[in-house]
PDB file of C-alpha atoms in Angstrom:
ATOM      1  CA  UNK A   1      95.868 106.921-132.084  1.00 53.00           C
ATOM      2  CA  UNK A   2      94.891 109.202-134.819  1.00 64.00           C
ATOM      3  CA  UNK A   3      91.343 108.228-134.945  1.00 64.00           C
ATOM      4  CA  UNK A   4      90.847 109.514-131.617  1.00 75.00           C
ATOM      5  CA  UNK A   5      92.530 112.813-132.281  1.00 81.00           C
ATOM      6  CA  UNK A   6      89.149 113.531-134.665  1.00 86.00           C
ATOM      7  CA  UNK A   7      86.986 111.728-133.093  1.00 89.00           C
ATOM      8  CA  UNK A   8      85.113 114.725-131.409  1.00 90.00           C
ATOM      9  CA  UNK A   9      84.531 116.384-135.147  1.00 90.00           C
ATOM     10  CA  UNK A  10      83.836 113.032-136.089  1.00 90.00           C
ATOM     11  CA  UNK A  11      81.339 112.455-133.515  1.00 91.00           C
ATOM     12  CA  UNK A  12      79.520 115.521-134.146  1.00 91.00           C
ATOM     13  CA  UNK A  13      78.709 114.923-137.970  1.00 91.00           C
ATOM     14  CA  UNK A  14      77.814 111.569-136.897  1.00 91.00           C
ATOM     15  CA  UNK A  15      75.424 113.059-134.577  1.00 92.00           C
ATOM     16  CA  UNK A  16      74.029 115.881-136.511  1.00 91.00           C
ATOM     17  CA  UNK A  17      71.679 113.970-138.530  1.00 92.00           C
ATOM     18  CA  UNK A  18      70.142 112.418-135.970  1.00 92.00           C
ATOM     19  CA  UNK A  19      69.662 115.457-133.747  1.00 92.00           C
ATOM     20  CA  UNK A  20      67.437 116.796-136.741  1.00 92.00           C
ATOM     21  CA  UNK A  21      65.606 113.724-137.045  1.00 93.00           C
ATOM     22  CA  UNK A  22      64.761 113.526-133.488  1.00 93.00           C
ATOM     23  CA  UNK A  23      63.420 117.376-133.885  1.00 92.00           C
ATOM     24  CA  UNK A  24      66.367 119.441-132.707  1.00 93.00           C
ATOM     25  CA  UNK A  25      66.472 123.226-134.180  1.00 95.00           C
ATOM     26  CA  UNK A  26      68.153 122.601-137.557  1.00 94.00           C
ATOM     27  CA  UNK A  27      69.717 126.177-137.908  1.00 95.00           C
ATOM     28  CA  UNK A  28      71.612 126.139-134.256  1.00 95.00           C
ATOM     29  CA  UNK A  29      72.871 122.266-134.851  1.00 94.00           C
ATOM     30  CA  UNK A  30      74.115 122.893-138.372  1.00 95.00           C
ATOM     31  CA  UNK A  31      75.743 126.266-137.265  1.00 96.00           C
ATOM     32  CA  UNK A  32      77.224 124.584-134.037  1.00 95.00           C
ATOM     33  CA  UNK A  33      78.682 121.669-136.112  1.00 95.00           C
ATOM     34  CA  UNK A  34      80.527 123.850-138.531  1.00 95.00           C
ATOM     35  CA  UNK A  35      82.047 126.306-136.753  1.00 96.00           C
ATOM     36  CA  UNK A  36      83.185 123.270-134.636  1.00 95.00           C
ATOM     37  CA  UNK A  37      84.732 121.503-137.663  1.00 94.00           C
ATOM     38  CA  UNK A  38      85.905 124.933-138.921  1.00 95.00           C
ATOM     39  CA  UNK A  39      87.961 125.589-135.622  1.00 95.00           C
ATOM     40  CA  UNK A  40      89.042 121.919-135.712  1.00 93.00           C
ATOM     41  CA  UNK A  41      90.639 122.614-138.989  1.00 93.00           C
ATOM     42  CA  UNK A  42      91.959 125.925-138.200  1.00 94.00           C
ATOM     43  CA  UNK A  43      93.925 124.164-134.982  1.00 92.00           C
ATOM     44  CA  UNK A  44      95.072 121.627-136.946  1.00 91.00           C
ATOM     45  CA  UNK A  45      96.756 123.369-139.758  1.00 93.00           C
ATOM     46  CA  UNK A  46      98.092 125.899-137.048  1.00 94.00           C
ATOM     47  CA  UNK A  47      99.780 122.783-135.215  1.00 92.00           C
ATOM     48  CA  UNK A  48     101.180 121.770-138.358  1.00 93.00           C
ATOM     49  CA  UNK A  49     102.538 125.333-139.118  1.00 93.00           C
ATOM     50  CA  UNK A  50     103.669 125.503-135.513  1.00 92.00           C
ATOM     51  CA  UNK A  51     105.402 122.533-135.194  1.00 92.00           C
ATOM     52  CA  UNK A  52     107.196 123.025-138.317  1.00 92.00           C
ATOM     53  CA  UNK A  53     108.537 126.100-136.967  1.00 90.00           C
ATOM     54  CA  UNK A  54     112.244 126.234-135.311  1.00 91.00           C
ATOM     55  CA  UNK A  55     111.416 129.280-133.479  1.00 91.00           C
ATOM     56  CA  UNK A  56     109.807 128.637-130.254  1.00 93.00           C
ATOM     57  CA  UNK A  57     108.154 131.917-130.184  1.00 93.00           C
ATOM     58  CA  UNK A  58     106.820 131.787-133.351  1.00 92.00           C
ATOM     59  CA  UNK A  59     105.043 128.659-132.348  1.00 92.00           C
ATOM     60  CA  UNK A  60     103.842 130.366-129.360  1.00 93.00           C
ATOM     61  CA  UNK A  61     102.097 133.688-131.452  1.00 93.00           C
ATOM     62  CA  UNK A  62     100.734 131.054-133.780  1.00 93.00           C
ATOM     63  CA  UNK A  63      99.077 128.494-130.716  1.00 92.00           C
ATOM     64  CA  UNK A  64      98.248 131.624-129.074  1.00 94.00           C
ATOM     65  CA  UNK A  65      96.357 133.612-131.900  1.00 94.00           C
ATOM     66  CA  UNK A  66      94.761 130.583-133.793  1.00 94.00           C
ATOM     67  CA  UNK A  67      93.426 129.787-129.859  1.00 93.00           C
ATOM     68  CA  UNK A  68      91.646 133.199-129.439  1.00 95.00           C
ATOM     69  CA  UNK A  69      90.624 132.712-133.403  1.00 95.00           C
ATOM     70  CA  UNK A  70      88.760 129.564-133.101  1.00 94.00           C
ATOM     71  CA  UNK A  71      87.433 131.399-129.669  1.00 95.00           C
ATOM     72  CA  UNK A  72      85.780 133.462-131.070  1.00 96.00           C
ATOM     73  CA  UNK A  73      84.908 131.858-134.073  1.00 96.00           C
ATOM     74  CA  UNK A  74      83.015 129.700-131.622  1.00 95.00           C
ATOM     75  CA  UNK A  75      81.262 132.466-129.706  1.00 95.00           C
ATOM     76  CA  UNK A  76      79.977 134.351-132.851  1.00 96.00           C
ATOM     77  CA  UNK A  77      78.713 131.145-134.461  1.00 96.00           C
ATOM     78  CA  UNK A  78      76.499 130.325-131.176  1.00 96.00           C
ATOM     79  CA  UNK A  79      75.555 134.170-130.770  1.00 96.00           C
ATOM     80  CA  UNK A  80      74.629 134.111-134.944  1.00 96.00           C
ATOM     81  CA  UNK A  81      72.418 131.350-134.551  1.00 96.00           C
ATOM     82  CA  UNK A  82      70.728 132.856-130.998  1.00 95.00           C
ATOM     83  CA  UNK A  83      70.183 136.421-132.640  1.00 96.00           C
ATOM     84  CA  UNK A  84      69.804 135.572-136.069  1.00 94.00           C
ATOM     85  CA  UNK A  85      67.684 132.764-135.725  1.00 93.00           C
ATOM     86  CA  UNK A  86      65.893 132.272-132.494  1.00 92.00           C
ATOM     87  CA  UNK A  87      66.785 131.835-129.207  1.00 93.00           C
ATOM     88  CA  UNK A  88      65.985 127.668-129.665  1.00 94.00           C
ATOM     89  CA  UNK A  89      68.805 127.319-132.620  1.00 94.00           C
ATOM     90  CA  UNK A  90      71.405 129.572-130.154  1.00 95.00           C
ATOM     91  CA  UNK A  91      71.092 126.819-127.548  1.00 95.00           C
ATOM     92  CA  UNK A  92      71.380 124.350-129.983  1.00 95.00           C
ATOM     93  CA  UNK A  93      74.641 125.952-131.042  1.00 95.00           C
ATOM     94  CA  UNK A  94      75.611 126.477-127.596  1.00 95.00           C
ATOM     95  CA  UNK A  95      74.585 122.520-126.686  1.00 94.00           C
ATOM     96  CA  UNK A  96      76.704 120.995-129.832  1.00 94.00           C
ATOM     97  CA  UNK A  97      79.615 122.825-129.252  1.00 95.00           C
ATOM     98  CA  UNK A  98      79.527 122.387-125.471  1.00 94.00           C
ATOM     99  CA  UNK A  99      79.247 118.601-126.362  1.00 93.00           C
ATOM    100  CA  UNK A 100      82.383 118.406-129.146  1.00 93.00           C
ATOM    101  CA  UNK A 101      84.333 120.452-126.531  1.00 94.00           C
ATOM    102  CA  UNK A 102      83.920 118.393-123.527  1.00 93.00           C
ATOM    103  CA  UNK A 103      84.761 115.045-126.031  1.00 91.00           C
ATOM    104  CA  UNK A 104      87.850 117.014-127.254  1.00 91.00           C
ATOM    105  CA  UNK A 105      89.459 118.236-123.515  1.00 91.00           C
ATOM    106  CA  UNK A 106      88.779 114.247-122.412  1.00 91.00           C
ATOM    107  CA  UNK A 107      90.267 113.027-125.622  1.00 89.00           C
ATOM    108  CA  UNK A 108      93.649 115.605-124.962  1.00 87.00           C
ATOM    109  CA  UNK A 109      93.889 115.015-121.052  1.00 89.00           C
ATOM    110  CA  UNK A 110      93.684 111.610-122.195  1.00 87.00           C
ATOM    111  CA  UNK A 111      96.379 111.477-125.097  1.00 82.00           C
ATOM    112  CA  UNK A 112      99.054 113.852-123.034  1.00 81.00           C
ATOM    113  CA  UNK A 113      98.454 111.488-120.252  1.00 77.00           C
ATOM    114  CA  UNK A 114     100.188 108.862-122.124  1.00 70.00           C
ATOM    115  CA  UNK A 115     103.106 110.636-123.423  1.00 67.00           C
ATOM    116  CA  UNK A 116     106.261 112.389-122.171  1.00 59.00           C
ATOM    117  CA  UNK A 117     105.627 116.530-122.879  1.00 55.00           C
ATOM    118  CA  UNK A 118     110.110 116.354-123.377  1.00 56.00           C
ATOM    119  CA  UNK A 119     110.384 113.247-125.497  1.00 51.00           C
ATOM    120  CA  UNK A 120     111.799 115.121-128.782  1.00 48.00           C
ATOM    121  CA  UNK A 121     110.984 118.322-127.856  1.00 49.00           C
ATOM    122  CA  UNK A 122     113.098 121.030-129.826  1.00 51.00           C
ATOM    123  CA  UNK A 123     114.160 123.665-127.723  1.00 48.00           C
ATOM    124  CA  UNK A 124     115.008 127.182-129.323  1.00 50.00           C
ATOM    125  CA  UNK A 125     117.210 129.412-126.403  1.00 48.00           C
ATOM    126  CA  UNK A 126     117.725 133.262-126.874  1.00 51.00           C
ATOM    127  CA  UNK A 127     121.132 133.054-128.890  1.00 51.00           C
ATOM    128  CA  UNK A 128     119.305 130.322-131.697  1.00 52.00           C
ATOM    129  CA  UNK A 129     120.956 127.757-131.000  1.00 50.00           C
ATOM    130  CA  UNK A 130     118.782 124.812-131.088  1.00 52.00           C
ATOM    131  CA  UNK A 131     118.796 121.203-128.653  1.00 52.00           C
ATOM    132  CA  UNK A 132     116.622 118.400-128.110  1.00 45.00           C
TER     133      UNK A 132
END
């Protein structure tokens, strides 16, 4: 279901407005919600590279370095809004991304549930020769 495979970005622009209306610090939720769409978009258009690839390791370097990326792109956001802002708009930061992330791993534990991890998997050995 594709809708589901956004729906934790979705849900937290959905969200954001009334989090502010309701009195949350504006600063921390607005920083919290776009570095969590910004990593959302940086792992999708990795994926996309990735899965285009026919090397296996390439794929790998790219998962592996767009994952400590959008790490830290996280962390600095949250620390940005705590230092830069006030301790209030940090833990804002902190609770929104906490909340997208914990809607994201459910949504993936979910969807790989469902499928088979070797249905049409491409396989790149050593010598480059490739196999499904």
């Amino acid at each position: 279901m594709p809708v589901l495979r956004f729906l934790d970005a979705v849900l937290v622009l959905l969200t954001l407005p009334v989090a502010l209306l309701l009195g949350a610090p504006a600063g921390g939720c607005l920083i919290g919600a776009g570095v969590w769409v910004a990593q959302r978009g940086i792992a999708e258009a990795v994926v996309r590279k990735a899965q285009a690839s026919d090397d296996v390791r390439t794929a790998v370097k790219l998962n592996v370095g767009a994952l400590l990326v959008r790490a830290w792109l996280v962390t600095l956001g949250v620390i940005a809004a705590g230092v830069g802002i006030g301790d209030d708009h940090g833990a804002a930061a902190a609770l929104t991304v906490l909340a997208a992330f914990t809607v994201y791993l459910v949504l993936s534990l979910l969807s790989r549930a469902g499928s088979d991890p070797a249905a049409g998997a491409k396989h790149t050995h050593p010598g480059g020769s490739a196999h499904s």
